[in-house]
Each structure stands twice: as structure tokens, then as C-alpha cells.
């Protein structure tokens, strides 16, 4: 849905314009500078202990510099150099939340700033936030473990050196009141080591944004419903959006559904949004997810001669299907206040559906915490040490139990803000589960205890640290290098429908842009079909089997009468290029075919109308089309499995439905992993091993130009739209 994100802006405040001359320690300045000093910082919102990159210019070469925090000296920065140069600095650990002033000045040998005639300084205002200290320990451990398990994985190559950052922010949901529903934690990466810089090129920041993790605080959603491995956090994007649009700085952030977020200002007003604005669902009874169980489908087989083809339809919403619930419809919210007040009434069955989908994951979370995690030979488990370690102190970890001799343990303190204890399983007892206890004692004498079981291999059964990687309809089994993926969770298995280069990165048409004559954006449904059809066109022109013969699905100018020799453009810019106008024409035609209408400023499309995209294909390319969906937006495992099979078995992206009937992104990646969890009865007896799954889709949101257009989302969906090769 509509996006208006802008890259975060770093603000620059110019300090004193007094002219100062070079000095040696203890000497007196004697010559003048031609321009005033300046200071810029790579982060405008900081946390205690955060490492900053300072970019300085205009200071007299070889003059000693000091850094001051709210007037107190915190570091010597060494001598200045000519032109622009950088220094690194850590925010004081005792920095208090609120606004702070960071000043860099010309300093005497004792570190105090020159004053009067020889003063030379620059300063910036920074906003200090509490950092990781606001996140409950269990959630922080979940996030740290997740990053550690993916570090070095081919699933996210840019997380080879990833670690948790120090910025964490609560996210709220209207039905849960003032209690945080989620926490967002930033992930940081390191620039490529040893990279060559051009002359006068400033080195990259010491820590670069490498995505985020969203963590649910309770069983209302999956433990990790949304994450991304690139770019700034969602809250930082909203902060930048508000600033760019002249709005007040956000004071509270909301996660409204799978991909809908909002930022609220000091007066309770919305100052920024990401994703789709929610439509109000009217007439959905609280038990709709349980009572309305009939689903719908449409399958279209084209007529090679350009006729109507053959259509099979059934289910609610289709011409001959059963009726929708009485009074069920979509409407606009009158205001942000009305949305918050009416959120529970409008979305109760959808929140219950989401809770049901998450129930198994939370059951396993509880059982893993109570009865222990299973580890096998070759597994490496990263145990984050969350408690207070104190300055210069190191937590003590003691292993005990019969499994102590089957593992090796080592403390790791240089892979992020939290230390880890790394447990490597080197041996087992065949056919037997052996208990291992890890006791962690912190500097303040508090302690934690964790239970594991070394699972003995069964006779004639082989366990390998492997990952499945797939492309098109071919699946290739690839061994992981090293042991980074052999965790308590098994290795990720993942599949892609082509590469990132193969995807068409499109967006919705703004109001009054190109052919859009409506009062709203063109809608995510039309954009999703346009990206899928464009992907097919690209595959066909590259002679990728089995898509040869589908070259005419996109034509010159986007018109049915255009030449089939045209290739669907890879992206949509802002403004559109002449070539990209054809994508706008294609999108607008599809919008008309599928009956998109305006609601809450969005272009909304009922799921039963999405199949009418087949009308676009007539007289262009005879590709069969199929849609499966819940006409009232209830997520089902079978829809997830259909989208998964399109990616895994056919190597083809699939359109899915996310949120409360709010968005149609295009999924082109799928990943899953499993882990064994020990389950026992209430007395701790009759224990057995269960398998927990973690599943995600990698989606192209249809938000070209946004920082999070591509992201991993939870696999629940209420819709799947598929296309097939010509027959």
C-alpha cells in the first residue's frame, strides 16, 4: 500500500564562527582559519554505550580536540587534520534519557576548551533513549539468539558480522492499551574489512544499519512476526518520515497488523505511517474465524484463440457461491482516534485467528523453557547472557549434569552488546538423551539456570548440518560451511523463485499520477499482479523454461496492441521514466479489471475480484491463473502451503494476503527450520520429543523506493494467487 518514506537525515549544527589557529600542546594560536568548524554525527537518536562516528571539518590541523557531553569532558579525540575527517566516540554509559549536547572543541593540554578569542568548537543536539534496558530479558535473549543463529548463514549473507544494536523501542497495539505489544530491536553490521577508499572518501560508519527484529511480548502474535536484514529500523524510518514532512517527532509507535505501522505525535496525532492504512471491517462476528470455515477458489484455463477460456469457481464471494456473513463489508475509519477506539470490535476474529496460528509456537516456547532444548552432535548453541554484568566484570558459567563431558563451552564477549556462552556438542550417547545444565552467575550474584538434552543418534540414522537451496523447479542440497547453522534450531532450508535481479520492483500509482484519475492510490492488488506478470515476462525473454511462449504478457507501452518484444521494466522510479509509463498503463488496466475501489486513501480489492486479472491476460499471453482465499480474510495453513509449493516446487512467486484484509505482497522466497523440543506431563514424566517449525515468506511489498520493500514476514496468509506456464 502507499508509502512515503525518505532516508533518515542527519542534522548538522554549526558551532562557533570564531577563527582559531594551529597550536601544539601548551602553545598559543597565531593564525586564522577560513571557515568555521563543523560537526556531524551518524546517529541523531542514541543510547548509552552506542558507538558514534563523528565527521568533523574546519578545525585547525594538528590542534588537539576534546569531546564534551552536556559540558563535561568525556574523551580526547587527538589532533585535527586538514579538510574533513572522522573520529569514533562512545555515548557515556550513564547518559540520561532526553536531549543532550555533544560538543567538540579545540583543547588545552588538560582537555579543557579554549575560550574567548581562540575558541574553536562545533556541537550537535542528540536525543538519548534508554536502549536495551527496556526490553524484558526473555525477549532480549530471543533476539540475540536469532541473530547469532543467522550470523554466517547463506540465507542472509550480509549478516556475516551482524549483532544486536543498542536501540530498542516499544510498539503498541490499540487492543492491548498501554502495555507494549512488541519491541523492535535494531541489528547492526560491519563495513567490509579492508575495503579500499577513494581519495578524500570518508570511511563508512563503524556500525551500519543491518535491519531489525520485531518481537511479540505475548501470545497475541508469533514470537518473531517480522524481521529484515538490511537498512534502518521501521521506527527510524517513521521518525525520518515525520521530520521530512515537517511533522512533530514521534512519541509512540504502533504495529497495527502484519505490515501496517503508525507513529503518534505529542498531541495524539499520526505523524508517520508505513504500510497500508487499515480499512474498517464491518459485520465480522467475534467467532467468525471459527464459524465461517468455507473457503473459495477460482481456476482459469485460457482459450489459445483469445476467447473467454474456462473458469471454475466455488465458495463465498463467487457468482454461484454461498453468501457472505450478513452485513460484512469494508469501510473507512473516520479518524485515528476512531481507529484506536474501534480496533477491538472491528478486528476481534482476526486477532483470535492470529493467536490460534501462534499458539503452537508459544506452547513450544514454554516447553523448551520448562523441560529443555535438544542438541545433537555438531550443534552449536549461543546462550545470551542477559543479566547485569557490571563494568569490567564477566559472568561465570558452570556446566553440570551427565552431559557436561559431551560438550565444550566458551565465553564470547565481542559479538555485540551482550556476551554469549557458546556450547558445542562434540559427543553423544547413542539411543539415549543426556541432560546438561548451564548455570550462569552474574556480578550482582543473581543467577540463571538452563536445561539441555544431548539427543543420542538412533542406529542407522544420520544427522547432517545441511541447508536446502532451490531455484526454479530444481532443488539443490548444499552443505553449510562451518558450524554456524548447526544450532538447537536445525539449519534453515530456503528456496527462491529467481534472484533479486529477476524481480520487478514496482509501486502503486499516486493519486493523479499518470493514468490514475481516482481519489486514492492505485492499490496493492494491481501492483502485485503487475509484478508477477512482469516477472513472467522477464523469465520468458531470458528463455527460462517453462516460460518461453509468454513473452507477450507485457507489451510496448503496457497496451494489448503493443509489441510483445518489449521487456517489462525492472523497476518504477519517482517520477516515472518514459519506459516505465508502460508499467503504469498495465497497472491501471489491471486495477480496472479487478474492481479496486478507494477506502481510507488506499486502493482496496476484495479477494474474490483478484481473479479477474485473467481479463488482462486475454489477447496477450495464454497463462492459466488460480486464486485460493478466505473471502473474509481468515488465515489458513493450506493457503500458506499453496504459496510455499509455488515457490519451492515450481520456482514461481505467488501473491499472498497479509494483515486484516489489508495488503497483497508478492512472495518470492520461503524459509523454514525445525527444532526438537522435549515435552512432558505435568509431573515431568512420560517425556517425548516434538518438532517445532519456524516459517517465513520473503516478500516484495510493491513499495518501490522504500527501505523495507523487501522483507521477511510470518507465513500466515488468507490469499494465494498463482500463475502457470502456457500449455
XYZ file of C-alpha atoms in Angstrom:
727
model
C 0.000 0.000 0.000
C 1.064 3.643 -0.130
C 4.489 4.546 1.166
C 6.137 7.920 1.575
C 9.406 7.054 3.241
C 12.530 9.117 2.982
C 16.046 8.199 4.052
C 16.883 9.435 7.519
C 18.507 12.853 7.589
C 21.473 13.559 9.818
C 21.245 17.087 11.131
C 24.255 19.309 11.239
C 24.671 22.187 13.642
C 27.432 24.699 13.079
C 29.373 25.759 16.111
C 31.324 28.931 16.781
C 32.440 31.001 13.800
C 35.452 32.365 15.668
C 38.720 31.972 13.805
C 41.374 29.881 15.536
C 44.931 28.979 14.596
C 47.007 25.832 14.846
C 48.508 25.013 18.202
C 50.776 22.486 19.768
C 50.009 21.264 23.251
C 50.523 24.141 25.627
C 51.223 26.738 22.890
C 49.200 29.792 21.829
C 47.329 30.026 18.471
C 48.740 32.507 15.989
C 46.895 32.126 12.632
C 43.279 32.160 11.434
C 41.008 29.555 9.762
C 38.997 30.402 6.632
C 35.726 28.720 7.691
C 34.036 27.803 10.977
C 34.343 24.237 12.299
C 31.513 21.777 11.741
C 30.399 18.503 13.314
C 28.007 15.836 12.046
C 27.094 12.538 13.732
C 25.926 9.359 12.037
C 23.048 8.948 14.525
C 20.626 11.578 15.795
C 18.985 9.200 18.285
C 21.457 7.458 20.571
C 21.628 5.119 23.556
C 24.133 4.687 26.400
C 27.250 2.903 25.175
C 26.425 3.400 21.473
C 29.451 3.867 19.225
C 29.184 7.012 17.080
C 31.043 8.177 14.014
C 31.816 11.913 14.095
C 32.548 13.767 10.854
C 34.492 16.963 11.520
C 35.711 19.757 9.252
C 37.156 23.256 9.518
C 39.326 22.660 12.603
C 42.931 23.838 12.547
C 45.253 20.959 11.566
C 47.192 19.401 14.459
C 45.129 21.175 17.071
C 44.092 18.813 19.900
C 40.353 18.160 20.197
C 38.192 17.182 23.147
C 34.621 15.829 23.209
C 32.180 17.114 25.823
C 28.798 15.633 26.788
C 26.459 18.240 28.289
C 29.526 20.285 29.153
C 31.564 17.500 30.743
C 34.674 16.200 29.019
C 34.299 12.518 28.018
C 37.135 11.853 25.546
C 40.240 13.156 23.808
C 39.875 12.916 20.016
C 43.512 13.562 19.117
C 44.784 16.205 16.702
C 42.662 17.588 13.868
C 43.657 17.181 10.229
C 43.065 19.334 7.180
C 39.689 19.099 5.453
C 37.047 16.603 6.531
C 37.979 13.757 8.880
C 36.255 11.248 11.178
C 36.589 10.072 14.760
C 34.707 7.446 16.759
C 33.182 8.039 20.172
C 31.017 6.092 22.615
C 27.984 7.653 24.284
C 28.570 7.708 28.068
C 27.131 4.674 29.832
C 25.466 6.977 32.366
C 23.834 9.193 29.714
C 20.305 10.120 30.807
C 17.262 9.866 28.538
C 16.328 13.149 26.872
C 18.120 15.781 24.817
C 21.912 16.009 25.125
C 24.566 18.298 23.645
C 27.710 16.812 22.135
C 30.455 19.402 21.613
C 33.902 19.073 20.050
C 36.341 21.864 20.791
C 39.937 22.956 20.496
C 41.522 21.934 23.774
C 44.396 22.759 26.065
C 46.752 20.043 27.293
C 44.401 19.327 30.219
C 41.490 18.777 27.833
C 39.589 21.985 28.635
C 38.256 24.047 25.738
C 39.825 27.267 24.563
C 37.613 30.242 25.309
C 37.357 33.803 24.198
C 39.411 34.905 21.213
C 40.770 31.424 20.492
C 37.558 29.405 20.955
C 37.005 26.847 18.201
C 34.132 24.401 18.527
C 31.073 22.760 16.962
C 28.156 20.951 18.553
C 25.018 18.923 17.813
C 21.875 18.091 19.751
C 21.173 14.365 20.229
C 18.172 12.501 21.590
C 19.092 9.846 24.173
C 16.860 6.783 24.539
C 17.140 4.090 27.243
C 18.294 1.303 24.894
C 18.145 -2.434 25.511
C 17.432 -1.984 29.200
C 13.700 -1.541 28.489
C 13.395 -4.967 26.828
C 12.382 -7.910 29.055
C 15.187 -10.441 29.413
C 13.309 -13.275 27.686
C 12.679 -11.139 24.588
C 16.237 -9.846 24.522
C 17.527 -13.418 24.684
C 15.171 -14.409 21.855
C 16.502 -11.608 19.649
C 20.161 -12.217 20.463
C 19.822 -15.945 19.793
C 18.028 -15.307 16.493
C 20.833 -13.079 15.218
C 23.550 -15.434 16.456
C 21.915 -18.373 14.679
C 21.737 -16.478 11.391
C 25.229 -14.997 11.578
C 27.180 -16.515 8.695
C 24.109 -18.113 7.116
C 23.764 -18.033 3.303
C 20.123 -17.135 3.922
C 21.266 -13.604 4.903
C 24.857 -13.154 3.644
C 25.074 -9.565 4.888
C 24.620 -10.786 8.478
C 28.049 -12.431 8.490
C 29.138 -9.961 11.205
C 25.675 -8.956 12.435
C 24.905 -8.244 16.061
C 22.209 -6.543 18.068
C 22.459 -2.799 18.242
C 21.612 -0.808 21.341
C 18.385 0.846 20.132
C 15.125 -0.788 21.209
C 11.650 0.727 21.044
C 8.244 -0.486 22.237
C 5.407 -0.893 19.745
C 1.801 -0.801 20.857
C -1.468 -2.286 19.583
C -4.729 -0.499 20.405
C -6.452 -3.542 21.943
C -3.621 -4.023 24.466
C -3.705 -0.483 25.849
C -0.572 0.963 27.434
C 1.246 -2.380 27.609
C 3.810 -2.812 24.796
C 2.632 -5.441 22.315
C 6.033 -5.706 20.620
C 9.611 -4.487 20.833
C 11.715 -3.537 17.859
C 15.479 -4.029 18.183
C 17.955 -2.782 15.617
C 20.584 -5.028 14.043
C 23.966 -3.640 13.079
C 26.645 -4.841 10.682
C 30.258 -4.005 9.973
C 31.568 -2.479 6.731
C 33.612 -4.770 4.530
C 37.002 -5.228 6.147
C 39.964 -3.946 4.179
C 37.843 -2.126 1.611
C 39.684 0.432 -0.496
C 38.575 4.054 -0.208
C 38.786 6.635 -2.968
C 40.946 9.730 -2.360
C 39.218 12.047 0.169
C 36.435 9.461 0.685
C 35.275 9.302 4.292
C 35.335 5.816 5.809
C 31.916 4.215 6.442
C 30.377 4.339 9.918
C 31.760 1.852 12.408
C 28.305 0.277 12.663
C 25.943 0.272 9.698
C 22.181 -0.430 9.872
C 21.519 -4.080 9.040
C 17.798 -4.391 9.622
C 15.634 -5.096 12.628
C 13.762 -7.742 14.600
C 10.161 -7.350 15.817
C 9.434 -9.377 18.975
C 5.948 -10.092 20.319
C 5.601 -9.624 24.070
C 2.928 -12.306 24.408
C 0.798 -14.894 22.692
C -1.215 -12.414 20.610
C 1.270 -12.928 17.727
C 4.147 -15.158 16.679
C 7.332 -14.734 18.749
C 9.139 -13.054 15.792
C 6.485 -11.863 13.306
C 8.631 -9.507 11.179
C 12.350 -9.050 10.525
C 14.643 -7.681 7.870
C 18.381 -7.900 7.223
C 19.010 -4.535 5.550
C 18.578 -0.841 6.199
C 17.226 1.165 9.128
C 14.586 0.080 11.609
C 10.901 0.728 10.937
C 10.676 3.233 13.774
C 13.703 5.094 12.426
C 12.046 5.228 9.013
C 8.907 6.708 10.580
C 10.978 9.200 12.562
C 12.707 10.298 9.348
C 9.383 10.450 7.501
C 7.870 12.701 10.154
C 10.879 15.017 10.063
C 10.886 15.189 6.256
C 7.180 16.066 6.227
C 7.515 18.758 8.871
C 5.625 16.763 11.491
C 6.329 16.566 15.211
C 8.776 13.945 16.418
C 7.049 10.605 17.179
C 6.439 9.782 20.823
C 4.731 6.403 20.425
C 4.820 3.694 17.747
C 2.116 1.183 16.790
C 2.112 -2.144 14.948
C -1.460 -2.465 13.683
C -1.266 -5.680 11.661
C 1.342 -7.734 9.777
C 2.771 -4.847 7.755
C 0.903 -1.744 8.957
C 2.697 0.641 11.330
C 1.993 4.147 12.628
C 3.791 6.790 14.680
C 1.915 9.066 17.059
C 2.999 12.576 17.995
C 2.783 14.526 21.264
C -0.853 15.557 20.687
C -2.041 12.052 19.859
C -1.896 12.730 16.128
C -0.484 10.432 13.445
C 2.813 11.858 12.223
C 4.028 8.955 10.034
C 2.848 5.603 8.684
C 4.369 2.592 6.981
C 2.345 0.101 5.000
C -1.376 0.099 4.409
C -3.776 2.252 6.333
C -6.297 -0.119 7.852
C -9.795 -0.406 6.452
C -12.613 -0.869 8.947
C -14.137 -4.349 8.765
C -17.870 -4.188 9.466
C -20.078 -7.164 10.300
C -17.346 -9.600 11.390
C -18.681 -11.547 14.381
C -16.186 -12.304 17.196
C -16.203 -16.030 16.322
C -16.001 -15.542 12.553
C -12.674 -17.379 12.378
C -14.354 -20.474 13.804
C -17.818 -20.365 12.249
C -17.081 -19.196 8.707
C -14.900 -22.050 7.525
C -15.817 -22.325 3.827
C -13.063 -21.099 1.539
C -13.123 -20.056 -2.100
C -11.167 -20.687 -5.273
C -11.036 -19.728 -8.936
C -9.156 -21.580 -11.658
C -8.975 -20.194 -15.165
C -7.775 -22.066 -18.244
C -7.319 -19.681 -21.187
C -8.542 -20.161 -24.704
C -5.490 -20.203 -27.011
C -7.607 -18.418 -29.614
C -8.230 -15.471 -27.320
C -11.746 -16.373 -26.169
C -13.136 -16.370 -22.640
C -11.470 -19.634 -21.665
C -12.783 -21.971 -18.964
C -13.394 -20.775 -15.425
C -14.087 -22.941 -12.363
C -15.247 -21.012 -9.297
C -16.661 -22.022 -5.944
C -17.064 -20.660 -2.458
C -18.343 -17.455 -0.823
C -17.959 -14.330 -2.920
C -18.056 -16.172 -6.253
C -21.125 -15.778 -8.565
C -22.672 -19.106 -7.608
C -21.112 -19.474 -4.166
C -22.698 -19.200 -0.755
C -23.387 -15.812 0.782
C -21.001 -13.769 2.867
C -21.929 -13.091 6.515
C -24.815 -10.666 6.888
C -23.624 -7.080 6.870
C -19.997 -7.970 6.123
C -18.298 -5.102 4.308
C -15.305 -2.758 4.351
C -15.414 0.920 5.302
C -13.108 3.815 6.124
C -12.077 4.891 9.596
C -13.220 8.429 10.369
C -10.023 9.266 12.239
C -7.016 7.879 14.043
C -8.867 8.223 17.340
C -11.825 6.303 15.907
C -9.492 3.531 14.720
C -7.951 3.119 18.168
C -11.341 3.160 19.870
C -12.952 0.707 17.440
C -9.944 -1.540 16.824
C -11.060 -4.399 19.070
C -14.609 -4.511 17.726
C -13.511 -4.457 14.087
C -10.688 -6.984 14.294
C -11.577 -9.411 17.125
C -11.877 -12.558 14.920
C -8.651 -11.684 13.096
C -6.727 -11.200 16.301
C -8.132 -14.530 17.537
C -7.120 -16.186 14.249
C -3.602 -14.825 14.666
C -3.465 -16.021 18.270
C -4.531 -19.525 17.133
C -1.809 -19.591 14.468
C 0.786 -18.580 17.061
C -0.417 -20.976 19.779
C 1.837 -23.896 18.845
C 4.945 -21.717 18.742
C 4.215 -20.358 22.222
C 3.495 -23.844 23.566
C 6.915 -24.914 22.361
C 8.491 -21.771 23.851
C 7.063 -22.692 27.264
C 8.021 -26.351 26.987
C 11.550 -25.506 25.849
C 11.932 -23.183 28.840
C 10.485 -25.729 31.275
C 11.828 -29.046 30.030
C 14.881 -28.077 27.971
C 16.141 -27.866 24.415
C 17.515 -30.766 22.424
C 21.016 -30.598 20.935
C 22.753 -33.095 18.645
C 26.399 -33.794 17.842
C 27.804 -30.888 15.833
C 25.247 -28.399 17.126
C 26.424 -25.044 18.431
C 24.138 -23.175 20.814
C 24.619 -19.481 21.595
C 23.354 -18.712 25.093
C 22.987 -14.918 25.521
C 23.975 -13.685 28.960
C 21.349 -11.084 29.773
C 21.885 -10.231 33.441
C 23.799 -7.257 34.823
C 27.490 -7.884 34.195
C 28.855 -4.650 35.612
C 31.787 -2.641 34.333
C 34.769 -4.885 33.704
C 33.030 -7.952 35.131
C 32.495 -11.284 33.425
C 29.587 -13.630 34.122
C 30.560 -17.104 35.271
C 29.062 -20.129 33.513
C 29.194 -23.593 35.051
C 28.180 -26.763 33.214
C 26.910 -29.762 35.153
C 24.980 -32.972 34.730
C 25.897 -36.132 32.828
C 26.096 -34.156 29.570
C 28.972 -31.982 30.842
C 31.609 -34.262 29.289
C 29.831 -34.295 25.902
C 30.203 -30.574 25.159
C 32.713 -27.764 25.006
C 31.869 -24.272 26.278
C 33.496 -20.896 25.711
C 32.576 -17.316 26.675
C 32.295 -14.898 23.721
C 32.300 -11.179 24.554
C 32.996 -9.439 21.225
C 29.947 -10.199 19.052
C 27.586 -7.422 20.135
C 26.359 -5.624 23.244
C 25.629 -8.932 25.013
C 28.162 -11.639 25.859
C 27.395 -15.234 24.798
C 28.270 -18.632 26.128
C 28.853 -20.887 23.117
C 28.086 -24.583 23.688
C 29.375 -27.070 21.098
C 28.197 -30.686 21.224
C 31.178 -32.960 20.474
C 29.808 -36.352 21.527
C 26.572 -38.166 22.382
C 25.340 -41.426 23.876
C 23.637 -43.372 21.054
C 19.973 -44.038 21.734
C 19.969 -42.008 24.978
C 19.040 -38.418 25.863
C 21.616 -36.977 28.288
C 20.827 -33.955 30.499
C 23.077 -30.874 30.571
C 22.648 -27.949 32.985
C 24.181 -24.495 32.397
C 24.212 -22.176 35.428
C 25.061 -18.506 34.814
C 26.116 -16.288 37.730
C 26.396 -12.515 37.244
C 28.390 -9.833 39.006
C 25.445 -8.913 41.242
C 25.225 -12.584 42.400
C 21.992 -13.224 40.523
C 21.922 -16.468 38.564
C 20.005 -18.300 35.844
C 19.787 -21.993 35.009
C 19.189 -23.554 31.575
C 18.446 -27.165 30.734
C 19.508 -29.018 27.585
C 19.405 -32.624 26.461
C 22.046 -34.154 24.227
C 19.943 -36.303 21.890
C 21.593 -39.621 21.125
C 21.599 -40.615 17.452
C 19.424 -43.604 16.606
C 21.023 -46.584 14.852
C 21.170 -46.262 11.053
C 20.162 -42.588 11.211
C 22.457 -39.793 10.029
C 22.209 -36.127 11.014
C 23.991 -33.593 8.787
C 24.224 -29.779 9.067
C 22.676 -29.161 5.652
C 20.505 -26.489 4.040
C 18.243 -26.793 1.035
C 18.651 -24.065 -1.549
C 16.362 -24.019 -4.540
C 15.910 -22.074 -7.748
C 13.158 -22.516 -10.295
C 11.808 -26.063 -10.055
C 15.185 -27.544 -9.135
C 16.198 -28.189 -5.530
C 19.877 -28.431 -4.694
C 21.155 -29.842 -1.407
C 24.101 -27.732 -0.239
C 26.263 -28.417 2.841
C 26.849 -25.455 5.122
C 30.443 -24.401 5.563
C 31.483 -24.260 9.194
C 29.139 -24.919 12.098
C 27.299 -21.602 12.287
C 23.960 -23.086 11.182
C 24.001 -26.181 13.368
C 22.017 -24.788 16.279
C 19.343 -26.047 18.647
C 17.222 -24.984 15.735
C 18.073 -27.115 12.739
C 19.539 -25.493 9.636
C 17.373 -23.159 7.607
C 16.022 -24.660 4.420
C 15.224 -21.971 1.905
C 14.084 -21.561 -1.660
C 13.939 -18.633 -4.077
C 11.815 -18.041 -7.152
C 14.634 -16.491 -9.123
C 17.017 -13.846 -7.799
C 16.509 -10.279 -6.623
C 17.530 -9.133 -10.108
C 14.665 -11.157 -11.608
C 12.034 -9.367 -9.507
C 10.083 -6.389 -10.803
C 10.244 -3.652 -8.173
C 7.053 -1.709 -8.716
C 4.859 0.600 -6.659
C 1.346 1.923 -6.624
C 0.384 4.941 -8.692
C -0.217 8.031 -6.634
C -3.410 9.970 -6.947
C -3.345 11.961 -10.216
C -0.155 10.202 -11.356
C -0.202 9.002 -14.964
C -3.487 7.272 -15.804
C -4.711 7.296 -12.181
C -7.817 9.500 -12.147
C -9.153 8.206 -8.810
C -9.053 9.909 -5.414
C -6.644 7.314 -3.980
C -3.565 5.285 -4.851
C -3.988 2.540 -7.438
C -3.975 -0.352 -4.950
C -1.675 -3.177 -3.911
C -3.691 -5.870 -5.719
C -2.986 -4.440 -9.164
C 0.659 -3.815 -8.262
C 1.091 -7.421 -7.074
C -0.295 -8.824 -10.344
C 1.826 -6.367 -12.369
C 4.984 -7.531 -10.554
C 4.078 -11.192 -11.090
C 3.256 -10.699 -14.785
C 6.446 -8.650 -15.216
C 8.449 -11.465 -13.607
C 6.969 -13.969 -16.080
C 7.793 -11.643 -18.972
C 11.403 -11.319 -17.833
C 11.735 -15.100 -17.493
C 10.261 -15.649 -20.953
C 12.597 -13.168 -22.650
C 15.540 -14.849 -20.895
C 14.418 -18.190 -22.363
C 13.886 -19.688 -18.915
C 11.875 -22.892 -19.181
C 8.941 -23.299 -18.865
C 8.055 -19.645 -19.502
C 9.110 -19.496 -23.157
C 5.993 -18.511 -25.094
C 4.804 -15.963 -22.512
C 6.765 -13.035 -23.995
C 3.615 -11.077 -24.795
C 2.355 -10.840 -21.229
C 3.886 -7.348 -21.159
C 3.874 -5.264 -24.329
C 5.187 -1.931 -25.509
C 3.544 0.898 -23.602
C 1.609 -1.600 -21.495
C -1.108 -1.829 -24.151
C -2.580 -5.074 -25.516
C -1.799 -3.805 -29.029
C 1.873 -3.181 -28.201
C 4.786 -5.281 -29.409
C 5.493 -8.473 -27.419
C 9.205 -7.806 -27.974
C 9.157 -5.278 -25.110
C 10.533 -6.470 -21.761
C 8.795 -5.427 -18.546
C 10.970 -2.705 -16.924
C 12.765 -3.868 -13.771
C 11.539 -1.028 -11.552
C 9.430 2.090 -11.167
C 11.153 5.353 -10.293
C 9.731 8.595 -8.986
C 8.990 10.252 -11.337
C 8.393 7.542 -13.912
C 10.625 7.346 -16.950
C 9.102 7.106 -20.423
C 9.717 3.351 -20.469
C 8.122 2.940 -17.050
C 4.921 4.634 -18.210
C 4.071 1.249 -19.719
C 4.065 -0.276 -16.227
C 1.651 2.446 -15.119
C -0.636 1.624 -18.061
C -0.507 -2.091 -17.239
C -1.190 -1.460 -13.543
C -4.121 0.825 -14.263
C -5.728 -1.678 -16.629
C -5.392 -4.467 -14.047
C -6.871 -2.157 -11.402
C -9.948 -1.693 -13.521
C -10.223 -5.405 -14.227
C -10.155 -6.416 -10.541
C -12.591 -3.764 -9.311
C -10.302 -1.847 -6.962
C -12.075 0.925 -5.039
C -10.972 3.718 -2.718
C -11.080 3.161 1.048
C -9.160 5.158 3.658
C -6.960 6.622 0.933
C -5.977 3.142 -0.229
C -6.967 1.184 -3.292
C -8.841 -1.799 -1.821
C -9.667 -5.027 -3.673
C -11.935 -7.825 -2.484
C -10.215 -11.228 -2.672
C -12.942 -12.659 -4.938
C -12.213 -9.961 -7.532
C -8.462 -10.637 -7.698
C -9.066 -13.498 -10.154
C -10.396 -11.009 -12.701
C -6.761 -10.224 -13.523
C -7.265 -13.024 -16.066
C -9.020 -10.435 -18.263
C -5.688 -8.686 -18.666
C -4.102 -11.904 -19.951
C -6.652 -12.416 -22.732
C -5.166 -11.487 -26.128
C -1.729 -11.125 -24.535
C -0.470 -14.454 -23.194
C -2.483 -17.651 -22.512
C -1.238 -18.321 -18.960
C -3.554 -20.228 -16.603
C -4.410 -18.424 -13.371
C -5.614 -19.621 -9.976
C -6.639 -17.938 -6.736
C -7.469 -19.569 -3.386
C -8.709 -17.466 -0.496
C -10.881 -16.874 2.511
C -13.401 -14.297 1.373
C -13.474 -12.825 4.906
C -9.685 -12.825 5.435
C -9.132 -15.804 7.765
C -5.629 -17.276 7.513
C -5.334 -20.991 6.747
C -2.402 -23.398 6.591
C -3.496 -24.597 3.149
C -3.066 -21.114 1.664
C 0.432 -20.936 3.120
C 1.212 -24.380 1.721
C -0.025 -23.417 -1.749
C 2.186 -20.318 -1.825
C 5.091 -22.352 -0.474
C 4.651 -25.017 -3.162
C 4.576 -22.385 -5.907
C 7.996 -21.150 -4.763
C 9.529 -24.492 -3.744
C 8.184 -26.860 -6.397
C 7.582 -24.554 -9.356
C 10.135 -21.811 -8.713
C 7.408 -19.182 -9.235
C 6.467 -16.217 -6.990
C 2.971 -16.168 -5.509
C 0.751 -13.334 -4.304
C -0.240 -13.674 -0.644
C -2.616 -11.745 1.643
C -1.339 -10.173 4.872
C -2.874 -8.294 7.765
C -6.569 -7.654 8.344
C -7.609 -7.851 4.640
C -5.116 -5.049 4.073
C -2.265 -5.983 1.747
C -1.252 -8.164 -1.215
C 2.562 -8.526 -1.414
C 4.387 -10.856 -3.812
C 6.252 -13.694 -2.059
C 9.330 -14.969 -3.889
C 11.283 -16.591 -1.061
C 10.334 -19.201 1.511
C 12.346 -20.439 4.505
C 11.696 -22.903 7.274
C 13.580 -24.638 10.039
C 12.756 -27.047 12.831
C 13.942 -27.843 16.314
C 13.251 -30.686 18.737
C 11.518 -29.726 21.968
C 11.121 -32.057 24.923
C 7.512 -32.320 26.173
C 6.483 -33.974 29.441
C 3.327 -34.346 31.502
C 2.530 -32.150 34.485
C 4.707 -34.334 36.747
C 7.675 -34.066 34.403
C 7.267 -37.674 33.289
C 6.361 -39.526 30.100
C 8.585 -37.166 28.125
C 8.776 -37.210 24.357
C 10.266 -35.091 21.607
C 8.137 -32.813 19.428
C 9.147 -30.834 16.356
C 8.587 -27.078 16.169
C 8.540 -25.277 12.809
C 9.506 -21.692 12.076
C 8.354 -20.464 8.666
C 8.663 -17.170 6.785
C 7.986 -15.706 3.361
C 10.312 -13.185 1.751
C 8.079 -10.615 0.093
C 8.270 -7.857 -2.478
C 5.854 -5.356 -0.946
C 5.212 -3.310 -4.076
C 6.665 -0.261 -2.341
C 9.473 0.650 -4.762
C 11.770 3.236 -3.196
C 11.036 2.181 0.389
C 13.786 0.993 2.739
C 11.819 -2.138 3.614
C 10.223 -3.012 0.254
C 11.788 -6.484 0.620
C 11.372 -8.206 3.993
C 10.774 -11.476 5.815
C 7.251 -11.841 7.243
C 5.383 -14.575 9.086
C 3.928 -17.195 6.777
C 0.243 -16.845 7.671
C -1.912 -15.823 4.710
C -5.595 -15.682 3.729
C -4.978 -15.497 -0.032
C -2.723 -17.044 -2.655
C -2.642 -16.048 -6.320
C -0.691 -18.169 -8.804
C 0.186 -18.146 -12.487
C 1.211 -21.130 -14.607
C 3.142 -21.576 -17.861
C 1.252 -21.658 -21.138
C 0.006 -25.106 -22.115
